[in-house]
């Protein structure tokens, strides 16, 4: 894969909009190595209590683009993700259905990462599960109690004492006095304060329960991530990511307990992916618009899904609609058709020996991505370069080595975003399935479309315009439009 020409500390740094403080700050890795410094990144993963949905896929793709770009910029990313396989909903579901919680969570987790592979999401370096670190969680809680930040109750529960953290609420800009007013104190009389959150819960109902100094029970939600980070990456990390819905209370509570434990900054940068809606509404089973990830990929196509996600900034909310994909399909196909026409043989790229035109494309792409991973702006850079390349190809002169190089650069930069990995035929087939569904008809195959286009061209050549119109209408009924030019006829999505 193409890499930046400069080592990270020798050039412009990536600036990131950190949720903590709301300011744009440079990514300055904790590791002070001059070449390939380590970046410790943790992104909250799956709570496998049901089939993974398209919202999980959205977050996975967004942080995969960030992961890929950090590696492109010659940063050595240690990417850790968790599986929260001890959770209230998991326990409730397994007790109600009489199933083994470990078997259920393993199946849903495997399903998620199988779908991530279809979306070309790179594997994380470490996948850690709560069930693997329960003894470490107990030790972590004991230290919090020893330091005066947590307390055990006679009932066998342990809570974090929010009043002991003067800066509680700093991530989500919560005013603790207002939070006190908004919570009914009679909700849990064990707590010293209604804001205190559970670190350990007394629970003997499930096979996930384990013995502890406070009695048989299981960890609270928030402590799980803090300990998994502590065990895999240490007390301080460069980037902590997740969905915007986790900012409060989950990430807020993570900060409180982790910094209480270590006495130092927990994460230098906090990143949150915007939320996902379906046709303008929040995805919900009650609204009957819950889309399982595997079904979403089958419906929209893996390549179109990834391209549409790259079109939106990672911090923005995204509305999953048929229109979103229709607006992007032709742009995606144009890239692949250009690669098919120009890159007929392998080409080796050396970022240090590229010509000025290729270098300009790379510089503009990097400038966009260095600006808080602005993938929409980076895609505009690639589209402008693609348009110029198509114009040169359409002139009809022989394809130069310089043009081949530029087109190869376009493709490799797209791969930095996880795009342009599938073949043209695969992407056309995915687009035609989507176009046919939107048009309310069966999907045509690329071969069928090409055959109809060729037959129509013959009808036009023989001045059989009635047949030509009939064939055009047939294509339109399947979501396909025909473009006529001096060089012949081609097709695109209507």
mmCIF file of N, CA, C and O in Angstrom, residues 41-98:
data_model
loop_
_atom_site.group_PDB
_atom_site.id
_atom_site.type_symbol
_atom_site.label_atom_id
_atom_site.label_comp_id
_atom_site.label_asym_id
_atom_site.label_seq_id
_atom_site.Cartn_x
_atom_site.Cartn_y
_atom_site.Cartn_z
ATOM 1 N N UNK A 41 -4.633 3.206 20.277
ATOM 2 C CA UNK A 41 -6.019 3.577 19.974
ATOM 3 C C UNK A 41 -6.973 2.480 20.440
ATOM 4 O O UNK A 41 -6.775 1.306 20.142
ATOM 5 N N UNK A 42 -7.990 2.898 21.166
ATOM 6 C CA UNK A 42 -9.021 1.980 21.662
ATOM 7 C C UNK A 42 -10.374 2.482 21.191
ATOM 8 O O UNK A 42 -10.688 3.675 21.333
ATOM 9 N N UNK A 43 -11.168 1.591 20.609
ATOM 10 C CA UNK A 43 -12.510 1.950 20.152
ATOM 11 C C UNK A 43 -13.508 0.967 20.741
ATOM 12 O O UNK A 43 -13.343 -0.258 20.614
ATOM 13 N N UNK A 44 -14.523 1.483 21.420
ATOM 14 C CA UNK A 44 -15.538 0.624 22.021
ATOM 15 C C UNK A 44 -16.209 -0.228 20.954
ATOM 16 O O UNK A 44 -16.638 0.271 19.906
ATOM 17 N N UNK A 45 -16.305 -1.506 21.235
ATOM 18 C CA UNK A 45 -16.836 -2.453 20.260
ATOM 19 C C UNK A 45 -18.231 -2.946 20.598
ATOM 20 O O UNK A 45 -19.066 -2.228 21.142
ATOM 21 N N UNK A 46 -18.437 -4.209 20.323
ATOM 22 C CA UNK A 46 -19.762 -4.817 20.328
ATOM 23 C C UNK A 46 -20.184 -5.266 21.726
ATOM 24 O O UNK A 46 -19.383 -5.754 22.508
ATOM 25 N N UNK A 47 -21.476 -5.075 22.025
ATOM 26 C CA UNK A 47 -22.124 -5.761 23.140
ATOM 27 C C UNK A 47 -23.029 -6.812 22.503
ATOM 28 O O UNK A 47 -24.133 -6.506 22.044
ATOM 29 N N UNK A 48 -22.572 -8.044 22.403
ATOM 30 C CA UNK A 48 -23.232 -9.039 21.548
ATOM 31 C C UNK A 48 -24.458 -9.677 22.182
ATOM 32 O O UNK A 48 -24.460 -10.854 22.546
ATOM 33 N N UNK A 49 -25.534 -8.878 22.272
ATOM 34 C CA UNK A 49 -26.786 -9.417 22.816
ATOM 35 C C UNK A 49 -27.835 -9.623 21.732
ATOM 36 O O UNK A 49 -28.950 -10.030 22.009
ATOM 37 N N UNK A 50 -27.465 -9.342 20.465
ATOM 38 C CA UNK A 50 -28.358 -9.559 19.333
ATOM 39 C C UNK A 50 -27.509 -9.511 18.064
ATOM 40 O O UNK A 50 -26.308 -9.238 18.115
ATOM 41 N N UNK A 51 -28.144 -9.733 16.921
ATOM 42 C CA UNK A 51 -27.424 -9.645 15.659
ATOM 43 C C UNK A 51 -26.851 -8.228 15.495
ATOM 44 O O UNK A 51 -27.541 -7.237 15.784
ATOM 45 N N UNK A 52 -25.609 -8.083 15.050
ATOM 46 C CA UNK A 52 -25.055 -6.744 14.825
ATOM 47 C C UNK A 52 -25.861 -6.011 13.759
ATOM 48 O O UNK A 52 -26.354 -6.614 12.808
ATOM 49 N N UNK A 53 -26.008 -4.684 13.932
ATOM 50 C CA UNK A 53 -26.815 -3.899 12.996
ATOM 51 C C UNK A 53 -25.944 -2.915 12.212
ATOM 52 O O UNK A 53 -24.720 -2.830 12.439
ATOM 53 N N UNK A 54 -26.552 -2.177 11.303
ATOM 54 C CA UNK A 54 -25.782 -1.304 10.418
ATOM 55 C C UNK A 54 -25.098 -0.167 11.183
ATOM 56 O O UNK A 54 -24.094 0.368 10.719
ATOM 57 N N UNK A 55 -25.607 0.202 12.354
ATOM 58 C CA UNK A 55 -24.932 1.199 13.166
ATOM 59 C C UNK A 55 -23.565 0.710 13.618
ATOM 60 O O UNK A 55 -22.592 1.478 13.654
ATOM 61 N N UNK A 56 -23.476 -0.586 13.957
ATOM 62 C CA UNK A 56 -22.178 -1.166 14.299
ATOM 63 C C UNK A 56 -21.248 -1.118 13.088
ATOM 64 O O UNK A 56 -20.051 -0.835 13.218
ATOM 65 N N UNK A 57 -21.798 -1.401 11.903
ATOM 66 C CA UNK A 57 -20.997 -1.352 10.688
ATOM 67 C C UNK A 57 -20.504 0.051 10.388
ATOM 68 O O UNK A 57 -19.376 0.240 9.934
ATOM 69 N N UNK A 58 -21.346 1.054 10.653
ATOM 70 C CA UNK A 58 -20.960 2.449 10.424
ATOM 71 C C UNK A 58 -19.740 2.818 11.266
ATOM 72 O O UNK A 58 -18.759 3.374 10.744
ATOM 73 N N UNK A 59 -19.791 2.529 12.563
ATOM 74 C CA UNK A 59 -18.671 2.865 13.447
ATOM 75 C C UNK A 59 -17.419 2.091 13.033
ATOM 76 O O UNK A 59 -16.310 2.635 13.016
ATOM 77 N N UNK A 60 -17.585 0.814 12.671
ATOM 78 C CA UNK A 60 -16.439 -0.001 12.275
ATOM 79 C C UNK A 60 -15.752 0.584 11.045
ATOM 80 O O UNK A 60 -14.514 0.677 10.993
ATOM 81 N N UNK A 61 -16.533 0.985 10.048
ATOM 82 C CA UNK A 61 -15.956 1.535 8.819
ATOM 83 C C UNK A 61 -15.283 2.872 9.089
ATOM 84 O O UNK A 61 -14.192 3.153 8.590
ATOM 85 N N UNK A 62 -15.914 3.709 9.886
ATOM 86 C CA UNK A 62 -15.344 5.033 10.154
ATOM 87 C C UNK A 62 -13.998 4.933 10.864
ATOM 88 O O UNK A 62 -13.028 5.607 10.483
ATOM 89 N N UNK A 63 -13.909 4.108 11.879
ATOM 90 C CA UNK A 63 -12.635 4.006 12.579
ATOM 91 C C UNK A 63 -11.631 3.171 11.787
ATOM 92 O O UNK A 63 -10.411 3.315 11.990
ATOM 93 N N UNK A 64 -12.109 2.343 10.871
ATOM 94 C CA UNK A 64 -11.179 1.657 9.979
ATOM 95 C C UNK A 64 -10.511 2.652 9.030
ATOM 96 O O UNK A 64 -9.308 2.531 8.745
ATOM 97 N N UNK A 65 -11.254 3.640 8.533
ATOM 98 C CA UNK A 65 -10.644 4.677 7.701
ATOM 99 C C UNK A 65 -9.582 5.434 8.485
ATOM 100 O O UNK A 65 -8.501 5.743 7.955
ATOM 101 N N UNK A 66 -9.886 5.744 9.736
ATOM 102 C CA UNK A 66 -8.922 6.436 10.586
ATOM 103 C C UNK A 66 -7.694 5.560 10.824
ATOM 104 O O UNK A 66 -6.551 6.019 10.719
ATOM 105 N N UNK A 67 -7.924 4.287 11.116
ATOM 106 C CA UNK A 67 -6.839 3.327 11.311
ATOM 107 C C UNK A 67 -5.953 3.268 10.076
ATOM 108 O O UNK A 67 -4.715 3.367 10.160
ATOM 109 N N UNK A 68 -6.559 3.118 8.911
ATOM 110 C CA UNK A 68 -5.808 3.011 7.656
ATOM 111 C C UNK A 68 -5.002 4.284 7.388
ATOM 112 O O UNK A 68 -3.847 4.210 6.947
ATOM 113 N N UNK A 69 -5.612 5.440 7.649
ATOM 114 C CA UNK A 69 -4.896 6.673 7.349
ATOM 115 C C UNK A 69 -3.724 6.882 8.314
ATOM 116 O O UNK A 69 -2.652 7.350 7.908
ATOM 117 N N UNK A 70 -3.895 6.545 9.564
ATOM 118 C CA UNK A 70 -2.788 6.650 10.508
ATOM 119 C C UNK A 70 -1.613 5.774 10.071
ATOM 120 O O UNK A 70 -0.446 6.194 10.134
ATOM 121 N N UNK A 71 -1.912 4.566 9.602
ATOM 122 C CA UNK A 71 -0.854 3.681 9.106
ATOM 123 C C UNK A 71 -0.213 4.263 7.843
ATOM 124 O O UNK A 71 1.011 4.190 7.670
ATOM 125 N N UNK A 72 -1.032 4.836 6.977
ATOM 126 C CA UNK A 72 -0.506 5.480 5.764
ATOM 127 C C UNK A 72 0.472 6.593 6.121
ATOM 128 O O UNK A 72 1.486 6.783 5.447
ATOM 129 N N UNK A 73 0.194 7.319 7.197
ATOM 130 C CA UNK A 73 1.052 8.434 7.619
ATOM 131 C C UNK A 73 2.250 7.959 8.454
ATOM 132 O O UNK A 73 2.885 8.727 9.159
ATOM 133 N N UNK A 74 2.549 6.659 8.343
ATOM 134 C CA UNK A 74 3.723 6.070 8.991
ATOM 135 C C UNK A 74 3.651 6.148 10.516
ATOM 136 O O UNK A 74 4.629 6.446 11.195
ATOM 137 N N UNK A 75 2.466 5.864 11.023
ATOM 138 C CA UNK A 75 2.261 5.702 12.459
ATOM 139 C C UNK A 75 1.980 4.231 12.734
ATOM 140 O O UNK A 75 1.261 3.569 11.976
ATOM 141 N N UNK A 76 2.538 3.707 13.781
ATOM 142 C CA UNK A 76 2.400 2.298 14.135
ATOM 143 C C UNK A 76 1.227 2.144 15.096
ATOM 144 O O UNK A 76 1.383 2.311 16.308
ATOM 145 N N UNK A 77 0.063 1.854 14.553
ATOM 146 C CA UNK A 77 -1.163 1.848 15.347
ATOM 147 C C UNK A 77 -1.311 0.530 16.108
ATOM 148 O O UNK A 77 -1.250 -0.547 15.510
ATOM 149 N N UNK A 78 -1.480 0.639 17.406
ATOM 150 C CA UNK A 78 -1.877 -0.514 18.226
ATOM 151 C C UNK A 78 -3.369 -0.349 18.512
ATOM 152 O O UNK A 78 -3.772 0.405 19.396
ATOM 153 N N UNK A 79 -4.173 -1.047 17.732
ATOM 154 C CA UNK A 79 -5.624 -0.864 17.738
ATOM 155 C C UNK A 79 -6.257 -1.966 18.585
ATOM 156 O O UNK A 79 -6.164 -3.148 18.256
ATOM 157 N N UNK A 80 -6.907 -1.557 19.659
ATOM 158 C CA UNK A 80 -7.574 -2.497 20.562
ATOM 159 C C UNK A 80 -9.074 -2.230 20.544
ATOM 160 O O UNK A 80 -9.514 -1.081 20.563
ATOM 161 N N UNK A 81 -9.836 -3.305 20.489
ATOM 162 C CA UNK A 81 -11.297 -3.191 20.570
ATOM 163 C C UNK A 81 -11.806 -4.246 21.537
ATOM 164 O O UNK A 81 -11.205 -5.306 21.692
ATOM 165 N N UNK A 82 -12.914 -3.923 22.180
ATOM 166 C CA UNK A 82 -13.456 -4.822 23.200
ATOM 167 C C UNK A 82 -14.711 -5.526 22.727
ATOM 168 O O UNK A 82 -15.388 -5.093 21.794
ATOM 169 N N UNK A 83 -15.014 -6.604 23.402
ATOM 170 C CA UNK A 83 -16.322 -7.260 23.301
ATOM 171 C C UNK A 83 -16.891 -7.285 24.710
ATOM 172 O O UNK A 83 -16.337 -7.922 25.609
ATOM 173 N N UNK A 84 -17.986 -6.566 24.903
ATOM 174 C CA UNK A 84 -18.621 -6.510 26.222
ATOM 175 C C UNK A 84 -19.560 -7.706 26.353
ATOM 176 O O UNK A 84 -20.756 -7.620 26.077
ATOM 177 N N UNK A 85 -18.983 -8.843 26.765
ATOM 178 C CA UNK A 85 -19.782 -10.076 26.814
ATOM 179 C C UNK A 85 -20.326 -10.374 28.204
ATOM 180 O O UNK A 85 -20.831 -11.473 28.454
ATOM 181 N N UNK A 86 -20.247 -9.396 29.122
ATOM 182 C CA UNK A 86 -21.015 -9.443 30.375
ATOM 183 C C UNK A 86 -21.792 -8.137 30.444
ATOM 184 O O UNK A 86 -21.200 -7.050 30.494
ATOM 185 N N UNK A 87 -23.099 -8.229 30.426
ATOM 186 C CA UNK A 87 -23.942 -7.036 30.314
ATOM 187 C C UNK A 87 -25.345 -7.379 30.793
ATOM 188 O O UNK A 87 -25.795 -8.536 30.683
ATOM 189 N N UNK A 88 -26.054 -6.381 31.293
ATOM 190 C CA UNK A 88 -27.413 -6.601 31.805
ATOM 191 C C UNK A 88 -28.330 -7.235 30.763
ATOM 192 O O UNK A 88 -29.073 -8.177 31.050
ATOM 193 N N UNK A 89 -28.290 -6.701 29.532
ATOM 194 C CA UNK A 89 -29.186 -7.221 28.489
ATOM 195 C C UNK A 89 -28.821 -8.641 28.079
ATOM 196 O O UNK A 89 -29.699 -9.454 27.768
ATOM 197 N N UNK A 90 -27.531 -8.923 28.052
ATOM 198 C CA UNK A 90 -27.098 -10.290 27.735
ATOM 199 C C UNK A 90 -27.623 -11.261 28.773
ATOM 200 O O UNK A 90 -28.174 -12.320 28.441
ATOM 201 N N UNK A 91 -27.483 -10.893 30.029
ATOM 202 C CA UNK A 91 -27.928 -11.779 31.106
ATOM 203 C C UNK A 91 -29.444 -11.959 31.065
ATOM 204 O O UNK A 91 -29.955 -13.079 31.184
ATOM 205 N N UNK A 92 -30.169 -10.875 30.871
ATOM 206 C CA UNK A 92 -31.636 -10.967 30.820
ATOM 207 C C UNK A 92 -32.081 -11.878 29.674
ATOM 208 O O UNK A 92 -32.992 -12.702 29.837
ATOM 209 N N UNK A 93 -31.426 -11.744 28.510
ATOM 210 C CA UNK A 93 -31.831 -12.536 27.349
ATOM 211 C C UNK A 93 -31.504 -14.012 27.544
ATOM 212 O O UNK A 93 -32.327 -14.888 27.236
ATOM 213 N N UNK A 94 -30.329 -14.317 28.069
ATOM 214 C CA UNK A 94 -29.957 -15.718 28.234
ATOM 215 C C UNK A 94 -30.791 -16.400 29.323
ATOM 216 O O UNK A 94 -31.112 -17.583 29.209
ATOM 217 N N UNK A 95 -31.151 -15.648 30.371
ATOM 218 C CA UNK A 95 -32.013 -16.223 31.409
ATOM 219 C C UNK A 95 -33.416 -16.476 30.872
ATOM 220 O O UNK A 95 -34.039 -17.501 31.171
ATOM 221 N N UNK A 96 -33.909 -15.547 30.053
ATOM 222 C CA UNK A 96 -35.262 -15.701 29.500
ATOM 223 C C UNK A 96 -35.341 -16.846 28.496
ATOM 224 O O UNK A 96 -36.360 -17.543 28.409
ATOM 225 N N UNK A 97 -34.250 -17.066 27.738
ATOM 226 C CA UNK A 97 -34.277 -18.077 26.687
ATOM 227 C C UNK A 97 -33.585 -19.374 27.080
ATOM 228 O O UNK A 97 -33.632 -20.351 26.330
ATOM 229 N N UNK A 98 -32.929 -19.378 28.236
ATOM 230 C CA UNK A 98 -32.269 -20.589 28.692
ATOM 231 C C UNK A 98 -31.081 -21.006 27.842
ATOM 232 O O UNK A 98 -30.847 -22.205 27.638
#
